[in-house]
Amino acid sequence: MLSILNILEDTTADGPGFRTAIYAAGCPNACPGCHNPESWDIRNGRQMSTEEILHKVLADPFADVTFSGGDPMYQPEGFAELAKAIKEKSCKNIWCYTGYTFEQLLRNTRQRKLLQYIDVLVDGRFRQDLRDETLHFRGSSNQRLIDVPASLQAQKAVTYRRKVEQN
Ligand code: SF4
């Protein structure tokens, strides 16, 4: 089971193209200036099964998928199960927003398991002092768009570029 705040269909704000965005409840990061402080408490979410969320994701044959929040990496086992099922049943790419850095996730066994199903990671806490509204798909300039498969292979963060340049 996952604690979910909201699921938005066909959003264009959380990655390239049309996407089904799944907003996790629960975030330990408490970034000053957070756009969504009500997401911090995991009890504010609705309990949803992997099957229920998967059904919504697969109902749209065109939309790709974004995990956001809150912080999906706060519920790594549930999101890993969901991401694995999405990859088994579709060709959808998965973007994931998190307040943790890629390097922190690599060191955490539970979170690392979720990483292996992610295509692009938008990492790091939102920093008000580095806020930049001209950036694509991220709020502050410390946050990175990371090509996860390439980064896992290289064992270091590799910047994701392709689709951002087309948008
Ligand atoms: S990681 Fe995101 S949801 Fe969590 S406190 Fe920071 S800005 Fe808010």
Coordinates of N, CA and C and ligand atoms in Angstrom, one line a residue:
M1 N 0.8 -1.2 0.0 CA 0.0 0.0 0.0 C 0.9 1.2 0.0
L2 N 0.4 2.3 -0.7 CA 1.1 3.5 -0.7 C 0.1 4.6 -0.2
S3 N 0.7 5.6 0.4 CA 0.0 6.8 0.9 C 0.1 7.9 -0.2
I4 N -1.1 8.2 -0.8 CA -1.0 9.1 -2.0 C -1.9 10.3 -1.7
L5 N -1.3 11.5 -2.1 CA -2.1 12.7 -1.9 C -3.0 12.9 -3.1
N6 N -2.5 12.7 -4.3 CA -3.3 13.0 -5.5 C -2.7 12.3 -6.7
I7 N -3.6 12.1 -7.7 CA -3.1 11.6 -9.0 C -3.6 12.5 -10.1
L8 N -2.8 13.1 -10.8 CA -3.2 14.0 -11.9 C -3.0 13.4 -13.2
E9 N -4.0 13.5 -14.1 CA -3.8 12.9 -15.4 C -3.5 13.9 -16.5
D10 N -2.7 13.6 -17.4 CA -2.3 14.5 -18.5 C -1.7 15.8 -18.1
T11 N -0.9 15.8 -17.0 CA -0.2 17.0 -16.7 C 1.0 17.2 -17.6
T12 N 1.4 18.5 -17.8 CA 2.6 18.7 -18.6 C 3.7 19.5 -17.8
A13 N 3.4 19.6 -16.5 CA 4.4 20.4 -15.6 C 5.5 19.6 -15.0
D14 N 5.3 18.3 -15.0 CA 6.3 17.4 -14.2 C 7.1 16.5 -15.1
G15 N 7.6 17.1 -16.2 CA 8.4 16.3 -17.1 C 7.8 16.5 -18.5
P16 N 8.5 16.0 -19.6 CA 8.1 16.3 -20.9 C 6.9 15.5 -21.4
G17 N 6.1 16.1 -22.2 CA 4.9 15.5 -22.8 C 3.8 15.4 -21.7
F18 N 2.8 14.6 -22.1 CA 1.7 14.3 -21.2 C 2.0 13.2 -20.2
R19 N 1.7 13.4 -18.9 CA 2.1 12.5 -17.9 C 1.0 12.3 -16.9
T20 N 1.0 11.1 -16.3 CA 0.2 10.8 -15.2 C 1.1 11.1 -14.0
A21 N 0.8 12.0 -13.1 CA 1.6 12.4 -12.0 C 1.0 11.9 -10.7
I22 N 1.8 11.1 -10.0 CA 1.4 10.5 -8.7 C 2.1 11.2 -7.6
Y23 N 1.3 11.8 -6.7 CA 1.9 12.6 -5.7 C 1.9 11.9 -4.4
A24 N 3.0 11.5 -3.9 CA 3.2 10.8 -2.6 C 2.9 11.7 -1.4
A25 N 2.3 11.1 -0.4 CA 2.2 11.8 0.9 C 3.5 11.5 1.7
G26 N 4.0 12.4 2.5 CA 5.1 12.2 3.3 C 6.4 12.7 2.8
C27 N 7.0 13.6 3.5 CA 8.3 14.2 3.1 C 9.1 14.6 4.3
P28 N 10.3 14.1 4.5 CA 11.1 14.5 5.7 C 11.9 15.7 5.5
N29 N 11.9 16.4 4.4 CA 12.9 17.4 4.0 C 12.7 18.8 4.5
A30 N 11.4 19.1 4.7 CA 11.0 20.4 5.2 C 11.8 21.6 4.6
C31 N 11.8 21.7 3.3 CA 12.5 22.8 2.6 C 11.8 24.1 2.9
P32 N 12.5 25.1 3.3 CA 11.9 26.4 3.4 C 11.4 26.9 2.1
G33 N 10.1 27.3 2.0 CA 9.6 27.8 0.7 C 8.9 26.6 -0.1
C34 N 8.8 25.5 0.6 CA 8.2 24.3 -0.1 C 6.8 24.7 -0.7
H35 N 6.5 24.3 -1.9 CA 5.3 24.6 -2.6 C 4.1 23.8 -2.0
N36 N 4.4 22.8 -1.2 CA 3.3 21.9 -0.8 C 3.5 21.3 0.6
P37 N 3.5 22.2 1.7 CA 3.8 21.7 3.0 C 2.8 20.7 3.5
E38 N 1.6 20.7 3.0 CA 0.6 19.7 3.5 C 0.9 18.3 3.1
S39 N 1.9 18.2 2.2 CA 2.4 16.9 1.7 C 3.4 16.3 2.7
W40 N 3.8 17.0 3.7 CA 4.9 16.5 4.6 C 4.4 15.3 5.5
D41 N 3.1 15.4 5.9 CA 2.6 14.3 6.8 C 2.1 13.2 6.0
I42 N 2.7 12.0 6.2 CA 2.2 10.8 5.4 C 0.8 10.5 5.7
R43 N 0.3 10.9 6.9 CA -1.1 10.6 7.3 C -2.1 11.4 6.5
N44 N -1.6 12.4 5.7 CA -2.6 13.2 4.9 C -2.9 12.5 3.6
G45 N -2.3 11.4 3.3 CA -2.6 10.7 2.1 C -3.7 9.7 2.2
R46 N -4.1 9.2 1.0 CA -5.1 8.1 1.0 C -4.4 6.8 0.7
Q47 N -4.7 5.8 1.4 CA -4.1 4.5 1.2 C -4.6 3.9 -0.2
M48 N -3.6 3.6 -1.0 CA -4.0 3.0 -2.3 C -3.1 1.8 -2.6
S49 N -3.7 0.8 -3.2 CA -2.9 -0.4 -3.6 C -2.1 -0.1 -4.9
T50 N -1.1 -0.9 -5.1 CA -0.3 -0.8 -6.3 C -1.3 -1.1 -7.5
E51 N -2.2 -2.1 -7.4 CA -3.1 -2.4 -8.5 C -4.0 -1.3 -8.8
E52 N -4.5 -0.6 -7.8 CA -5.4 0.6 -8.1 C -4.6 1.7 -8.8
I53 N -3.4 2.0 -8.4 CA -2.7 3.1 -9.1 C -2.3 2.6 -10.5
L54 N -1.8 1.4 -10.6 CA -1.4 0.8 -11.9 C -2.6 0.9 -12.9
H55 N -3.8 0.6 -12.4 CA -4.9 0.6 -13.3 C -5.1 2.0 -13.9
K56 N -5.0 3.0 -13.0 CA -5.1 4.4 -13.5 C -4.0 4.8 -14.5
V57 N -2.8 4.3 -14.2 CA -1.6 4.6 -15.1 C -1.8 4.0 -16.5
L58 N -2.3 2.7 -16.5 CA -2.4 2.0 -17.8 C -3.6 2.4 -18.5
A59 N -4.6 3.1 -17.9 CA -5.8 3.5 -18.6 C -5.5 4.5 -19.6
D60 N -4.4 5.3 -19.5 CA -4.0 6.2 -20.5 C -2.8 5.7 -21.3
P61 N -3.1 5.3 -22.6 CA -2.1 4.6 -23.3 C -0.9 5.5 -23.8
F62 N -1.2 6.8 -23.7 CA -0.2 7.8 -24.2 C 0.7 8.4 -23.2
A63 N 0.1 8.6 -22.0 CA 0.9 9.4 -21.0 C 2.0 8.6 -20.3
D64 N 3.1 9.3 -20.2 CA 4.2 8.7 -19.3 C 3.9 9.0 -17.9
V65 N 4.9 8.7 -17.0 CA 4.6 8.7 -15.6 C 5.6 9.6 -14.8
T66 N 5.1 10.3 -13.8 CA 5.9 11.0 -12.9 C 5.6 10.7 -11.4
F67 N 6.6 10.4 -10.6 CA 6.4 10.2 -9.2 C 6.8 11.5 -8.5
S68 N 5.9 12.2 -7.8 CA 6.3 13.4 -7.1 C 5.7 13.4 -5.7
G69 N 5.7 14.6 -5.0 CA 5.2 14.5 -3.7 C 5.0 15.9 -3.1
G70 N 5.3 15.8 -1.7 CA 5.9 14.8 -0.9 C 7.2 14.3 -1.5
D71 N 7.6 13.1 -1.0 CA 8.8 12.5 -1.6 C 8.6 11.0 -1.8
P72 N 8.5 10.6 -3.0 CA 8.3 9.1 -3.3 C 9.4 8.3 -2.6
M73 N 10.6 8.8 -2.5 CA 11.7 8.0 -1.8 C 11.5 7.8 -0.3
Y74 N 10.4 8.4 0.2 CA 10.0 8.2 1.6 C 9.2 6.9 1.7
Q75 N 8.7 6.4 0.6 CA 8.0 5.1 0.6 C 8.6 4.2 -0.5
P76 N 9.9 3.9 -0.4 CA 10.6 3.3 -1.5 C 10.1 1.9 -1.9
E77 N 9.7 1.1 -1.0 CA 9.3 -0.3 -1.3 C 8.0 -0.2 -2.2
G78 N 7.1 0.6 -1.7 CA 5.8 0.6 -2.5 C 6.0 1.2 -3.8
F79 N 6.8 2.3 -4.0 CA 7.0 2.9 -5.3 C 7.8 2.0 -6.2
A80 N 8.7 1.2 -5.6 CA 9.5 0.2 -6.4 C 8.6 -0.8 -7.0
E81 N 7.7 -1.3 -6.2 CA 6.7 -2.3 -6.6 C 5.9 -1.8 -7.8
L82 N 5.4 -0.5 -7.6 CA 4.6 0.1 -8.6 C 5.4 0.4 -9.9
A83 N 6.6 0.9 -9.8 CA 7.4 1.2 -10.9 C 7.8 -0.1 -11.7
K84 N 8.0 -1.2 -11.0 CA 8.3 -2.5 -11.6 C 7.1 -2.9 -12.4
A85 N 6.0 -2.8 -11.8 CA 4.7 -3.2 -12.5 C 4.5 -2.4 -13.8
I86 N 4.7 -1.1 -13.7 CA 4.6 -0.2 -14.8 C 5.5 -0.6 -16.0
K87 N 6.8 -0.9 -15.6 CA 7.8 -1.3 -16.6 C 7.4 -2.6 -17.2
E88 N 6.9 -3.5 -16.4 CA 6.5 -4.9 -17.0 C 5.3 -4.8 -17.9
K89 N 4.4 -3.8 -17.7 CA 3.2 -3.8 -18.5 C 3.1 -2.7 -19.5
S90 N 4.2 -1.9 -19.6 CA 4.1 -0.8 -20.6 C 5.5 -0.3 -21.0
C91 N 5.6 0.6 -22.0 CA 6.9 1.2 -22.3 C 7.0 2.6 -21.8
K92 N 6.2 2.9 -20.8 CA 6.2 4.3 -20.3 C 7.5 4.6 -19.6
N93 N 8.0 5.9 -19.8 CA 9.1 6.3 -19.0 C 8.7 6.9 -17.7
I94 N 9.5 6.8 -16.7 CA 9.2 7.3 -15.3 C 10.2 8.3 -14.8
W95 N 9.6 9.5 -14.5 CA 10.4 10.5 -13.9 C 10.1 10.5 -12.4
C96 N 11.1 10.8 -11.5 CA 10.9 10.8 -10.1 C 11.5 12.1 -9.5
Y97 N 10.7 12.8 -8.7 CA 11.2 14.0 -8.0 C 11.5 13.5 -6.5
T98 N 12.6 14.0 -6.0 CA 13.0 13.7 -4.6 C 13.8 14.8 -4.0
G99 N 13.7 14.9 -2.7 CA 14.6 15.8 -2.0 C 15.9 15.3 -1.6
Y100 N 16.1 14.0 -1.8 CA 17.4 13.3 -1.6 C 18.3 13.6 -2.8
T101 N 19.6 13.5 -2.6 CA 20.5 13.6 -3.8 C 20.7 12.2 -4.3
F102 N 21.1 12.1 -5.6 CA 21.4 10.8 -6.2 C 22.4 10.1 -5.4
E103 N 23.4 10.8 -4.9 CA 24.5 10.1 -4.1 C 24.0 9.5 -2.8
Q104 N 23.0 10.2 -2.2 CA 22.4 9.7 -1.0 C 21.6 8.5 -1.3
L105 N 20.9 8.5 -2.4 CA 20.0 7.3 -2.7 C 20.9 6.1 -3.0
L106 N 22.0 6.3 -3.7 CA 22.9 5.2 -4.0 C 23.4 4.5 -2.7
R107 N 23.5 5.2 -1.6 CA 24.0 4.6 -0.4 C 22.9 3.9 0.4
N108 N 21.7 4.1 0.0 CA 20.6 3.5 0.8 C 20.0 2.3 0.0
T109 N 20.1 1.2 0.6 CA 19.7 -0.1 -0.1 C 18.2 0.0 -0.5
R110 N 17.4 0.5 0.3 CA 15.9 0.5 0.0 C 15.6 1.4 -1.1
Q111 N 16.2 2.6 -1.1 CA 15.9 3.6 -2.1 C 16.6 3.3 -3.4
R112 N 17.7 2.6 -3.3 CA 18.5 2.2 -4.5 C 17.6 1.2 -5.4
K113 N 16.8 0.4 -4.7 CA 16.0 -0.5 -5.4 C 15.0 0.2 -6.3
L114 N 14.4 1.3 -5.8 CA 13.5 2.1 -6.6 C 14.2 2.8 -7.7
L115 N 15.4 3.3 -7.5 CA 16.2 3.9 -8.5 C 16.3 3.1 -9.8
Q116 N 16.4 1.8 -9.7 CA 16.6 1.0 -10.9 C 15.5 1.0 -11.9
Y117 N 14.3 1.5 -11.4 CA 13.2 1.5 -12.4 C 12.9 3.0 -12.9
I118 N 13.7 3.9 -12.4 CA 13.5 5.3 -12.8 C 14.3 5.7 -14.0
D119 N 13.7 6.5 -14.9 CA 14.5 6.9 -16.1 C 15.2 8.2 -15.8
V120 N 14.4 9.2 -15.2 CA 15.0 10.5 -14.9 C 14.7 10.9 -13.5
L121 N 15.7 11.2 -12.8 CA 15.6 11.7 -11.4 C 15.8 13.2 -11.3
V122 N 14.8 13.9 -10.7 CA 15.1 15.3 -10.4 C 15.4 15.3 -8.9
D123 N 16.7 15.6 -8.6 CA 17.1 15.4 -7.2 C 17.4 16.7 -6.4
G124 N 17.5 16.5 -5.1 CA 17.9 17.6 -4.2 C 16.7 18.4 -3.7
R125 N 16.9 19.0 -2.5 CA 15.9 19.8 -1.9 C 15.7 21.1 -2.7
F126 N 14.5 21.6 -2.6 CA 14.2 22.9 -3.2 C 14.9 23.9 -2.3
R127 N 15.7 24.8 -2.9 CA 16.4 25.9 -2.2 C 15.8 27.3 -2.7
Q128 N 15.2 27.9 -1.7 CA 14.6 29.2 -2.0 C 15.6 30.2 -2.6
D129 N 16.8 30.2 -2.0 CA 17.8 31.2 -2.4 C 18.4 30.9 -3.9
L130 N 18.1 29.7 -4.3 CA 18.5 29.3 -5.7 C 17.3 29.1 -6.7
R131 N 16.2 29.6 -6.2 CA 15.0 29.5 -7.0 C 15.2 30.2 -8.4
D132 N 14.7 29.5 -9.5 CA 14.9 30.0 -10.8 C 13.7 29.6 -11.7
E133 N 12.9 30.5 -12.0 CA 11.6 30.1 -12.8 C 11.9 29.8 -14.2
T134 N 13.1 30.1 -14.7 CA 13.4 29.8 -16.1 C 13.9 28.3 -16.3
L135 N 14.1 27.6 -15.2 CA 14.6 26.2 -15.4 C 13.4 25.3 -15.8
H136 N 13.8 24.3 -16.6 CA 12.8 23.3 -17.0 C 12.6 22.3 -15.9
F137 N 11.4 22.1 -15.5 CA 11.0 21.0 -14.6 C 11.7 20.9 -13.3
R138 N 12.2 22.0 -12.8 CA 12.8 22.0 -11.4 C 12.7 23.4 -10.9
G139 N 12.7 23.5 -9.6 CA 12.4 24.8 -8.9 C 13.7 25.6 -8.6
S140 N 14.8 25.0 -8.3 CA 16.0 25.7 -7.9 C 17.2 25.1 -8.6
S141 N 18.2 25.9 -8.8 CA 19.3 25.5 -9.7 C 20.2 24.4 -9.1
N142 N 20.1 24.1 -7.8 CA 20.9 23.0 -7.2 C 20.3 21.7 -7.7
Q143 N 19.0 21.7 -8.0 CA 18.4 20.4 -8.4 C 18.8 20.0 -9.8
R144 N 19.0 18.7 -10.0 CA 19.6 18.2 -11.2 C 18.6 17.3 -11.9
L145 N 18.7 17.3 -13.3 CA 17.9 16.2 -14.0 C 19.0 15.2 -14.4
I146 N 18.7 14.0 -13.8 CA 19.7 12.9 -13.9 C 19.2 11.7 -14.7
D147 N 20.0 11.3 -15.7 CA 19.8 10.1 -16.5 C 20.1 8.9 -15.6
V148 N 19.1 8.3 -15.1 CA 19.4 7.3 -14.0 C 20.1 6.0 -14.6
P149 N 19.6 5.4 -15.7 CA 20.3 4.2 -16.2 C 21.8 4.5 -16.5
A150 N 22.1 5.7 -17.1 CA 23.5 6.0 -17.4 C 24.3 6.2 -16.1
S151 N 23.6 6.8 -15.1 CA 24.3 7.1 -13.8 C 24.6 5.9 -13.0
L152 N 23.6 4.9 -13.1 CA 23.8 3.7 -12.3 C 25.0 2.9 -12.9
Q153 N 25.1 3.0 -14.3 CA 26.2 2.3 -14.9 C 27.5 2.9 -14.6
A154 N 27.5 4.3 -14.6 CA 28.8 5.0 -14.3 C 29.1 5.1 -12.8
Q155 N 28.0 4.8 -12.0 CA 28.2 5.0 -10.5 C 28.5 6.4 -10.2
K156 N 28.0 7.4 -11.0 CA 28.0 8.8 -10.7 C 27.0 9.5 -11.5
A157 N 26.5 10.7 -11.0 CA 25.4 11.4 -11.7 C 25.8 11.8 -13.1
V158 N 24.9 11.4 -14.0 CA 25.1 11.8 -15.4 C 23.9 12.7 -15.8
T159 N 24.1 13.9 -16.3 CA 23.0 14.8 -16.6 C 22.1 14.3 -17.7
Y160 N 20.8 14.4 -17.5 CA 19.8 14.1 -18.6 C 19.6 15.3 -19.5
R161 N 19.7 15.2 -20.8 CA 19.6 16.3 -21.6 C 18.5 16.2 -22.7
R162 N 18.4 15.1 -23.3 CA 17.7 15.0 -24.6 C 16.3 15.7 -24.7
K163 N 15.4 15.2 -23.9 CA 14.0 15.7 -24.1 C 13.9 17.2 -23.6
V164 N 14.7 17.6 -22.7 CA 14.6 19.0 -22.2 C 14.9 19.9 -23.3
E165 N 15.9 19.6 -24.1 CA 16.3 20.5 -25.2 C 15.2 20.6 -26.3
Q166 N 14.3 19.6 -26.3 CA 13.2 19.7 -27.3 C 12.0 20.5 -26.8
N167 N 12.0 20.8 -25.5 CA 10.8 21.5 -24.9 C 11.0 23.0 -24.7
Ligands
SF4_1 S1 11.4 17.9 -0.9 FE1 9.7 18.9 -2.1 S2 7.8 18.3 -0.9 FE2 9.6 17.9 0.4 S3 9.8 19.8 1.6 FE3 11.2 19.9 -0.1 S4 10.0 21.0 -1.7 FE4 8.6 20.3 -0.1

